[in-house]
């Protein structure tokens, strides 16, 4: 379900009060003027003028229509926006940083899945990788550690840690040299 933006929410609340108020004003103009002057046609015309001039239709529909148009246009260009509230947040942005694929993320890397090869279990692989990453300051290292801690894994001690600039890290874990590196380094 689409989430309404603050502007849409405001206009919905506004219309709930404004529409009955305009109708009451129109009736009041017709009744007071008609009763005071006994010229009902003149005051009914003025009441109709008040109703037409103050009709909230254009105000109430303007924001949702513009949001639907903007979201539809973005969608045709491959950009998915969940609703008006997110469109409003986009309008407040001053800077947008994306990775080389153009993906917009939260800026908090996270391990989504672990797939071990060569007979190791996923938990073994994650535990050993976390051991290497314990001393790294790289954001991806923090994601590996957070995932290992979240899984409740025991993380062995790594020695001889060395950061490989732009590539990953290497350390000795349980007497074996272990490298946690980017695919381009391997």
mmCIF file of N, CA and C in Angstrom, residues 15-128:
data_model
loop_
_atom_site.group_PDB
_atom_site.id
_atom_site.type_symbol
_atom_site.label_atom_id
_atom_site.label_comp_id
_atom_site.label_asym_id
_atom_site.label_seq_id
_atom_site.Cartn_x
_atom_site.Cartn_y
_atom_site.Cartn_z
ATOM 1 N N UNK A 15 -9.179 18.973 3.839
ATOM 2 C CA UNK A 15 -10.431 18.801 3.085
ATOM 3 C C UNK A 15 -11.575 18.379 3.995
ATOM 4 N N UNK A 16 -11.280 17.578 5.022
ATOM 5 C CA UNK A 16 -12.324 17.154 5.952
ATOM 6 C C UNK A 16 -12.939 18.328 6.706
ATOM 7 N N UNK A 17 -12.172 19.378 6.920
ATOM 8 C CA UNK A 17 -12.674 20.565 7.619
ATOM 9 C C UNK A 17 -13.135 21.615 6.616
ATOM 10 N N UNK A 18 -12.336 21.839 5.591
ATOM 11 C CA UNK A 18 -12.584 22.927 4.640
ATOM 12 C C UNK A 18 -13.863 22.715 3.838
ATOM 13 N N UNK A 19 -14.083 21.515 3.327
ATOM 14 C CA UNK A 19 -15.264 21.256 2.486
ATOM 15 C C UNK A 19 -16.574 21.538 3.218
ATOM 16 N N UNK A 20 -16.782 20.995 4.422
ATOM 17 C CA UNK A 20 -18.022 21.324 5.137
ATOM 18 C C UNK A 20 -18.116 22.812 5.493
ATOM 19 N N UNK A 21 -16.963 23.439 5.770
ATOM 20 C CA UNK A 21 -16.980 24.866 6.109
ATOM 21 C C UNK A 21 -17.425 25.702 4.913
ATOM 22 N N UNK A 22 -16.941 25.370 3.721
ATOM 23 C CA UNK A 22 -17.340 26.101 2.510
ATOM 24 C C UNK A 22 -18.825 25.889 2.235
ATOM 25 N N UNK A 23 -19.291 24.659 2.395
ATOM 26 C CA UNK A 23 -20.714 24.376 2.192
ATOM 27 C C UNK A 23 -21.572 25.167 3.188
ATOM 28 N N UNK A 24 -21.140 25.178 4.445
ATOM 29 C CA UNK A 24 -21.873 25.941 5.465
ATOM 30 C C UNK A 24 -21.871 27.429 5.133
ATOM 31 N N UNK A 25 -20.742 27.943 4.651
ATOM 32 C CA UNK A 25 -20.665 29.360 4.276
ATOM 33 C C UNK A 25 -21.632 29.666 3.133
ATOM 34 N N UNK A 26 -21.694 28.787 2.132
ATOM 35 C CA UNK A 26 -22.621 28.986 1.016
ATOM 36 C C UNK A 26 -24.068 29.017 1.481
ATOM 37 N N UNK A 27 -24.419 28.070 2.341
ATOM 38 C CA UNK A 27 -25.786 28.033 2.882
ATOM 39 C C UNK A 27 -26.060 29.281 3.707
ATOM 40 N N UNK A 28 -25.083 29.693 4.508
ATOM 41 C CA UNK A 28 -25.223 30.894 5.342
ATOM 42 C C UNK A 28 -25.431 32.141 4.492
ATOM 43 N N UNK A 29 -24.646 32.277 3.418
ATOM 44 C CA UNK A 29 -24.795 33.432 2.518
ATOM 45 C C UNK A 29 -26.206 33.452 1.932
ATOM 46 N N UNK A 30 -26.681 32.306 1.460
ATOM 47 C CA UNK A 30 -28.022 32.244 0.853
ATOM 48 C C UNK A 30 -29.106 32.555 1.878
ATOM 49 N N UNK A 31 -29.022 31.950 3.050
ATOM 50 C CA UNK A 31 -30.064 32.143 4.061
ATOM 51 C C UNK A 31 -30.079 33.554 4.637
ATOM 52 N N UNK A 32 -28.912 34.034 5.065
ATOM 53 C CA UNK A 32 -28.863 35.372 5.680
ATOM 54 C C UNK A 32 -29.250 36.434 4.662
ATOM 55 N N UNK A 33 -28.645 36.365 3.479
ATOM 56 C CA UNK A 33 -28.966 37.360 2.447
ATOM 57 C C UNK A 33 -30.413 37.274 2.000
ATOM 58 N N UNK A 34 -30.895 36.052 1.773
ATOM 59 C CA UNK A 34 -32.280 35.859 1.327
ATOM 60 C C UNK A 34 -33.287 36.306 2.365
ATOM 61 N N UNK A 35 -33.046 35.963 3.626
ATOM 62 C CA UNK A 35 -33.962 36.366 4.689
ATOM 63 C C UNK A 35 -33.913 37.872 4.938
ATOM 64 N N UNK A 36 -32.732 38.458 4.821
ATOM 65 C CA UNK A 36 -32.590 39.894 5.100
ATOM 66 C C UNK A 36 -33.200 40.753 4.000
ATOM 67 N N UNK A 37 -33.090 40.321 2.761
ATOM 68 C CA UNK A 37 -33.545 41.176 1.648
ATOM 69 C C UNK A 37 -34.757 40.629 0.918
ATOM 70 N N UNK A 38 -35.074 39.399 1.140
ATOM 71 C CA UNK A 38 -36.156 38.710 0.451
ATOM 72 C C UNK A 38 -35.914 38.616 -1.061
ATOM 73 N N UNK A 39 -34.636 38.800 -1.470
ATOM 74 C CA UNK A 39 -34.251 38.657 -2.885
ATOM 75 C C UNK A 39 -33.491 37.331 -3.007
ATOM 76 N N UNK A 40 -34.249 36.234 -2.998
ATOM 77 C CA UNK A 40 -33.660 34.912 -2.951
ATOM 78 C C UNK A 40 -32.826 34.579 -4.180
ATOM 79 N N UNK A 41 -33.222 34.973 -5.352
ATOM 80 C CA UNK A 41 -32.455 34.635 -6.556
ATOM 81 C C UNK A 41 -31.071 35.280 -6.519
ATOM 82 N N UNK A 42 -31.002 36.530 -6.075
ATOM 83 C CA UNK A 42 -29.716 37.235 -5.982
ATOM 84 C C UNK A 42 -28.797 36.526 -4.982
ATOM 85 N N UNK A 43 -29.323 36.131 -3.817
ATOM 86 C CA UNK A 43 -28.495 35.539 -2.777
ATOM 87 C C UNK A 43 -28.187 34.063 -3.049
ATOM 88 N N UNK A 44 -29.060 33.392 -3.759
ATOM 89 C CA UNK A 44 -28.727 32.026 -4.184
ATOM 90 C C UNK A 44 -27.596 32.047 -5.215
ATOM 91 N N UNK A 45 -27.633 33.055 -6.093
ATOM 92 C CA UNK A 45 -26.552 33.214 -7.072
ATOM 93 C C UNK A 45 -25.235 33.514 -6.361
ATOM 94 N N UNK A 46 -25.278 34.395 -5.360
ATOM 95 C CA UNK A 46 -24.054 34.721 -4.600
ATOM 96 C C UNK A 46 -23.553 33.494 -3.817
ATOM 97 N N UNK A 47 -24.473 32.721 -3.277
ATOM 98 C CA UNK A 47 -24.082 31.505 -2.561
ATOM 99 C C UNK A 47 -23.412 30.519 -3.518
ATOM 100 N N UNK A 48 -23.981 30.393 -4.727
ATOM 101 C CA UNK A 48 -23.381 29.519 -5.741
ATOM 102 C C UNK A 48 -21.995 30.019 -6.122
ATOM 103 N N UNK A 49 -21.835 31.347 -6.222
ATOM 104 C CA UNK A 49 -20.528 31.932 -6.531
ATOM 105 C C UNK A 49 -19.518 31.591 -5.440
ATOM 106 N N UNK A 50 -19.937 31.701 -4.182
ATOM 107 C CA UNK A 50 -19.051 31.349 -3.059
ATOM 108 C C UNK A 50 -18.649 29.877 -3.161
ATOM 109 N N UNK A 51 -19.608 29.005 -3.434
ATOM 110 C CA UNK A 51 -19.316 27.570 -3.523
ATOM 111 C C UNK A 51 -18.358 27.250 -4.667
ATOM 112 N N UNK A 52 -18.568 27.889 -5.815
ATOM 113 C CA UNK A 52 -17.693 27.642 -6.969
ATOM 114 C C UNK A 52 -16.299 28.202 -6.712
ATOM 115 N N UNK A 53 -16.228 29.428 -6.204
ATOM 116 C CA UNK A 53 -14.930 30.081 -5.987
ATOM 117 C C UNK A 53 -14.116 29.386 -4.898
ATOM 118 N N UNK A 54 -14.799 28.885 -3.889
ATOM 119 C CA UNK A 54 -14.082 28.287 -2.761
ATOM 120 C C UNK A 54 -14.056 26.764 -2.814
ATOM 121 N N UNK A 55 -14.467 26.173 -3.919
ATOM 122 C CA UNK A 55 -14.492 24.710 -4.027
ATOM 123 C C UNK A 55 -13.097 24.141 -3.787
ATOM 124 N N UNK A 56 -12.981 23.163 -2.913
ATOM 125 C CA UNK A 56 -11.671 22.619 -2.555
ATOM 126 C C UNK A 56 -11.143 21.569 -3.521
ATOM 127 N N UNK A 57 -11.906 21.248 -4.536
ATOM 128 C CA UNK A 57 -11.524 20.136 -5.419
ATOM 129 C C UNK A 57 -10.109 20.271 -5.966
ATOM 130 N N UNK A 58 -9.796 21.421 -6.531
ATOM 131 C CA UNK A 58 -8.468 21.607 -7.128
ATOM 132 C C UNK A 58 -7.376 21.508 -6.070
ATOM 133 N N UNK A 59 -7.632 22.078 -4.899
ATOM 134 C CA UNK A 59 -6.637 22.024 -3.826
ATOM 135 C C UNK A 59 -6.410 20.593 -3.349
ATOM 136 N N UNK A 60 -7.495 19.884 -3.140
ATOM 137 C CA UNK A 60 -7.409 18.543 -2.565
ATOM 138 C C UNK A 60 -6.769 17.551 -3.525
ATOM 139 N N UNK A 61 -6.993 17.700 -4.815
ATOM 140 C CA UNK A 61 -6.491 16.721 -5.777
ATOM 141 C C UNK A 61 -5.108 17.084 -6.326
ATOM 142 N N UNK A 62 -4.676 18.316 -6.154
ATOM 143 C CA UNK A 62 -3.415 18.766 -6.755
ATOM 144 C C UNK A 62 -2.211 17.959 -6.282
ATOM 145 N N UNK A 63 -2.073 17.754 -4.998
ATOM 146 C CA UNK A 63 -0.897 17.048 -4.480
ATOM 147 C C UNK A 63 -0.905 15.573 -4.891
ATOM 148 N N UNK A 64 -1.989 14.825 -4.657
ATOM 149 C CA UNK A 64 -1.953 13.412 -5.077
ATOM 150 C C UNK A 64 -1.711 13.226 -6.573
ATOM 151 N N UNK A 65 -2.293 14.085 -7.397
ATOM 152 C CA UNK A 65 -2.096 13.963 -8.850
ATOM 153 C C UNK A 65 -0.630 14.194 -9.205
ATOM 154 N N UNK A 66 -0.013 15.200 -8.589
ATOM 155 C CA UNK A 66 1.398 15.474 -8.899
ATOM 156 C C UNK A 66 2.288 14.324 -8.432
ATOM 157 N N UNK A 67 1.966 13.714 -7.286
ATOM 158 C CA UNK A 67 2.744 12.579 -6.799
ATOM 159 C C UNK A 67 2.610 11.382 -7.734
ATOM 160 N N UNK A 68 1.393 11.095 -8.154
ATOM 161 C CA UNK A 68 1.170 9.964 -9.064
ATOM 162 C C UNK A 68 1.935 10.181 -10.369
ATOM 163 N N UNK A 69 1.905 11.404 -10.875
ATOM 164 C CA UNK A 69 2.625 11.707 -12.118
ATOM 165 C C UNK A 69 4.130 11.539 -11.931
ATOM 166 N N UNK A 70 4.662 12.042 -10.823
ATOM 167 C CA UNK A 70 6.105 11.947 -10.570
ATOM 168 C C UNK A 70 6.540 10.496 -10.376
ATOM 169 N N UNK A 71 5.770 9.729 -9.613
ATOM 170 C CA UNK A 71 6.114 8.328 -9.368
ATOM 171 C C UNK A 71 6.012 7.521 -10.663
ATOM 172 N N UNK A 72 4.996 7.804 -11.475
ATOM 173 C CA UNK A 72 4.851 7.127 -12.765
ATOM 174 C C UNK A 72 5.988 7.451 -13.709
ATOM 175 N N UNK A 73 6.391 8.709 -13.756
ATOM 176 C CA UNK A 73 7.499 9.130 -14.610
ATOM 177 C C UNK A 73 8.802 8.471 -14.158
ATOM 178 N N UNK A 74 9.041 8.454 -12.851
ATOM 179 C CA UNK A 74 10.247 7.810 -12.328
ATOM 180 C C UNK A 74 10.239 6.319 -12.663
ATOM 181 N N UNK A 75 9.087 5.690 -12.552
ATOM 182 C CA UNK A 75 8.959 4.264 -12.839
ATOM 183 C C UNK A 75 9.302 3.957 -14.292
ATOM 184 N N UNK A 76 8.858 4.805 -15.201
ATOM 185 C CA UNK A 76 9.181 4.602 -16.620
ATOM 186 C C UNK A 76 10.679 4.706 -16.867
ATOM 187 N N UNK A 77 11.397 5.389 -15.994
ATOM 188 C CA UNK A 77 12.850 5.534 -16.138
ATOM 189 C C UNK A 77 13.608 4.529 -15.275
ATOM 190 N N UNK A 78 12.880 3.557 -14.714
ATOM 191 C CA UNK A 78 13.525 2.499 -13.944
ATOM 192 C C UNK A 78 13.760 2.833 -12.491
ATOM 193 N N UNK A 79 13.159 3.894 -11.990
ATOM 194 C CA UNK A 79 13.324 4.294 -10.595
ATOM 195 C C UNK A 79 12.030 3.976 -9.864
ATOM 196 N N UNK A 80 12.118 3.177 -8.824
ATOM 197 C CA UNK A 80 10.928 2.794 -8.074
ATOM 198 C C UNK A 80 10.833 3.614 -6.795
ATOM 199 N N UNK A 81 9.722 4.310 -6.632
ATOM 200 C CA UNK A 81 9.464 5.115 -5.441
ATOM 201 C C UNK A 81 8.193 4.561 -4.817
ATOM 202 N N UNK A 82 8.257 4.188 -3.536
ATOM 203 C CA UNK A 82 7.149 3.490 -2.893
ATOM 204 C C UNK A 82 5.925 4.357 -2.646
ATOM 205 N N UNK A 83 6.078 5.650 -2.515
ATOM 206 C CA UNK A 83 4.914 6.486 -2.226
ATOM 207 C C UNK A 83 5.287 7.934 -2.040
ATOM 208 N N UNK A 84 4.272 8.726 -1.766
ATOM 209 C CA UNK A 84 4.442 10.167 -1.644
ATOM 210 C C UNK A 84 5.411 10.589 -0.566
ATOM 211 N N UNK A 85 5.448 9.856 0.544
ATOM 212 C CA UNK A 85 6.343 10.240 1.638
ATOM 213 C C UNK A 85 7.807 10.163 1.191
ATOM 214 N N UNK A 86 8.120 9.167 0.362
ATOM 215 C CA UNK A 86 9.495 9.015 -0.115
ATOM 216 C C UNK A 86 9.823 10.069 -1.173
ATOM 217 N N UNK A 87 8.835 10.459 -1.931
ATOM 218 C CA UNK A 87 9.016 11.524 -2.910
ATOM 219 C C UNK A 87 9.342 12.834 -2.199
ATOM 220 N N UNK A 88 8.653 13.095 -1.092
ATOM 221 C CA UNK A 88 8.926 14.300 -0.313
ATOM 222 C C UNK A 88 10.338 14.265 0.269
ATOM 223 N N UNK A 89 10.770 13.096 0.729
ATOM 224 C CA UNK A 89 12.129 12.972 1.264
ATOM 225 C C UNK A 89 13.161 13.233 0.167
ATOM 226 N N UNK A 90 12.902 12.743 -1.039
ATOM 227 C CA UNK A 90 13.807 12.998 -2.159
ATOM 228 C C UNK A 90 13.925 14.489 -2.440
ATOM 229 N N UNK A 91 12.821 15.210 -2.302
ATOM 230 C CA UNK A 91 12.829 16.650 -2.571
ATOM 231 C C UNK A 91 13.723 17.396 -1.592
ATOM 232 N N UNK A 92 13.933 16.843 -0.406
ATOM 233 C CA UNK A 92 14.757 17.498 0.613
ATOM 234 C C UNK A 92 16.250 17.200 0.447
ATOM 235 N N UNK A 93 16.579 16.217 -0.389
ATOM 236 C CA UNK A 93 17.978 15.816 -0.546
ATOM 237 C C UNK A 93 18.788 16.881 -1.268
ATOM 238 N N UNK A 94 20.024 17.013 -0.867
ATOM 239 C CA UNK A 94 20.944 17.928 -1.536
ATOM 240 C C UNK A 94 22.080 17.173 -2.224
ATOM 241 N N UNK A 95 22.390 15.958 -1.749
ATOM 242 C CA UNK A 95 23.477 15.156 -2.308
ATOM 243 C C UNK A 95 23.014 13.705 -2.373
ATOM 244 N N UNK A 96 23.381 13.022 -3.447
ATOM 245 C CA UNK A 96 23.070 11.608 -3.594
ATOM 246 C C UNK A 96 24.338 10.897 -4.040
ATOM 247 N N UNK A 97 24.757 9.908 -3.275
ATOM 248 C CA UNK A 97 25.934 9.121 -3.636
ATOM 249 C C UNK A 97 25.481 7.700 -3.935
ATOM 250 N N UNK A 98 25.949 7.161 -5.038
ATOM 251 C CA UNK A 98 25.602 5.794 -5.425
ATOM 252 C C UNK A 98 26.880 5.026 -5.726
ATOM 253 N N UNK A 99 26.782 3.698 -5.678
ATOM 254 C CA UNK A 99 27.956 2.908 -6.034
ATOM 255 C C UNK A 99 28.062 2.823 -7.556
ATOM 256 N N UNK A 100 29.064 2.115 -8.031
ATOM 257 C CA UNK A 100 29.321 2.093 -9.478
ATOM 258 C C UNK A 100 28.191 1.458 -10.281
ATOM 259 N N UNK A 101 27.315 0.692 -9.616
ATOM 260 C CA UNK A 101 26.180 0.099 -10.323
ATOM 261 C C UNK A 101 24.973 1.024 -10.324
ATOM 262 N N UNK A 102 25.064 2.125 -9.574
ATOM 263 C CA UNK A 102 23.941 3.052 -9.484
ATOM 264 C C UNK A 102 22.942 2.660 -8.418
ATOM 265 N N UNK A 103 23.306 1.679 -7.598
ATOM 266 C CA UNK A 103 22.408 1.219 -6.543
ATOM 267 C C UNK A 103 22.434 2.183 -5.369
ATOM 268 N N UNK A 104 21.266 2.511 -4.872
ATOM 269 C CA UNK A 104 21.174 3.355 -3.683
ATOM 270 C C UNK A 104 20.980 2.429 -2.493
ATOM 271 N N UNK A 105 21.834 2.578 -1.499
ATOM 272 C CA UNK A 105 21.749 1.727 -0.319
ATOM 273 C C UNK A 105 21.645 2.587 0.925
ATOM 274 N N UNK A 106 21.561 1.934 2.068
ATOM 275 C CA UNK A 106 21.491 2.649 3.336
ATOM 276 C C UNK A 106 22.863 3.106 3.806
ATOM 277 N N UNK A 107 23.922 2.680 3.164
ATOM 278 C CA UNK A 107 25.258 3.056 3.599
ATOM 279 C C UNK A 107 25.753 2.202 4.752
ATOM 280 N N UNK A 108 25.067 1.123 5.032
ATOM 281 C CA UNK A 108 25.468 0.208 6.095
ATOM 282 C C UNK A 108 25.596 -1.174 5.471
ATOM 283 N N UNK A 109 26.801 -1.544 5.017
ATOM 284 C CA UNK A 109 26.957 -2.857 4.395
ATOM 285 C C UNK A 109 26.526 -3.969 5.350
ATOM 286 N N UNK A 110 25.949 -5.001 4.801
ATOM 287 C CA UNK A 110 25.514 -6.145 5.600
ATOM 288 C C UNK A 110 25.731 -7.418 4.801
ATOM 289 N N UNK A 111 26.070 -8.478 5.501
ATOM 290 C CA UNK A 111 26.192 -9.786 4.867
ATOM 291 C C UNK A 111 24.776 -10.323 4.698
ATOM 292 N N UNK A 112 24.436 -10.690 3.485
ATOM 293 C CA UNK A 112 23.097 -11.187 3.197
ATOM 294 C C UNK A 112 23.074 -12.714 3.230
ATOM 295 N N UNK A 113 24.101 -13.315 2.659
ATOM 296 C CA UNK A 113 24.157 -14.776 2.637
ATOM 297 C C UNK A 113 25.617 -15.224 2.615
ATOM 298 N N UNK A 114 25.864 -16.421 3.111
ATOM 299 C CA UNK A 114 27.198 -17.022 3.087
ATOM 300 C C UNK A 114 27.061 -18.364 2.392
ATOM 301 N N UNK A 115 27.919 -18.613 1.406
ATOM 302 C CA UNK A 115 27.901 -19.889 0.696
ATOM 303 C C UNK A 115 29.318 -20.444 0.670
ATOM 304 N N UNK A 116 29.549 -21.441 1.483
ATOM 305 C CA UNK A 116 30.873 -22.045 1.590
ATOM 306 C C UNK A 116 31.079 -23.103 0.510
ATOM 307 N N UNK A 117 32.340 -23.259 0.106
ATOM 308 C CA UNK A 117 32.716 -24.264 -0.891
ATOM 309 C C UNK A 117 33.738 -25.217 -0.276
ATOM 310 N N UNK A 118 34.114 -26.219 -1.001
ATOM 311 C CA UNK A 118 35.188 -27.146 -0.634
ATOM 312 C C UNK A 118 34.956 -27.843 0.703
ATOM 313 N N UNK A 119 33.715 -28.208 0.996
ATOM 314 C CA UNK A 119 33.441 -29.007 2.185
ATOM 315 C C UNK A 119 33.344 -28.250 3.492
ATOM 316 N N UNK A 120 33.543 -26.962 3.493
ATOM 317 C CA UNK A 120 33.395 -26.184 4.728
ATOM 318 C C UNK A 120 31.928 -25.828 4.922
ATOM 319 N N UNK A 121 31.547 -25.668 6.192
ATOM 320 C CA UNK A 121 30.178 -25.218 6.453
ATOM 321 C C UNK A 121 30.139 -23.693 6.343
ATOM 322 N N UNK A 122 28.954 -23.164 6.164
ATOM 323 C CA UNK A 122 28.794 -21.707 6.093
ATOM 324 C C UNK A 122 29.294 -21.053 7.378
ATOM 325 N N UNK A 123 28.987 -21.673 8.531
ATOM 326 C CA UNK A 123 29.418 -21.112 9.815
ATOM 327 C C UNK A 123 30.939 -21.137 9.960
ATOM 328 N N UNK A 124 31.589 -22.213 9.485
ATOM 329 C CA UNK A 124 33.057 -22.280 9.538
ATOM 330 C C UNK A 124 33.668 -21.146 8.723
ATOM 331 N N UNK A 125 33.174 -20.980 7.514
ATOM 332 C CA UNK A 125 33.694 -19.933 6.637
ATOM 333 C C UNK A 125 33.510 -18.560 7.264
ATOM 334 N N UNK A 126 32.319 -18.300 7.781
ATOM 335 C CA UNK A 126 32.033 -17.001 8.382
ATOM 336 C C UNK A 126 32.899 -16.766 9.612
ATOM 337 N N UNK A 127 33.084 -17.782 10.425
ATOM 338 C CA UNK A 127 33.902 -17.674 11.628
ATOM 339 C C UNK A 127 35.357 -17.346 11.288
ATOM 340 N N UNK A 128 35.908 -18.025 10.296
ATOM 341 C CA UNK A 128 37.303 -17.785 9.884
ATOM 342 C C UNK A 128 37.444 -16.403 9.249
#
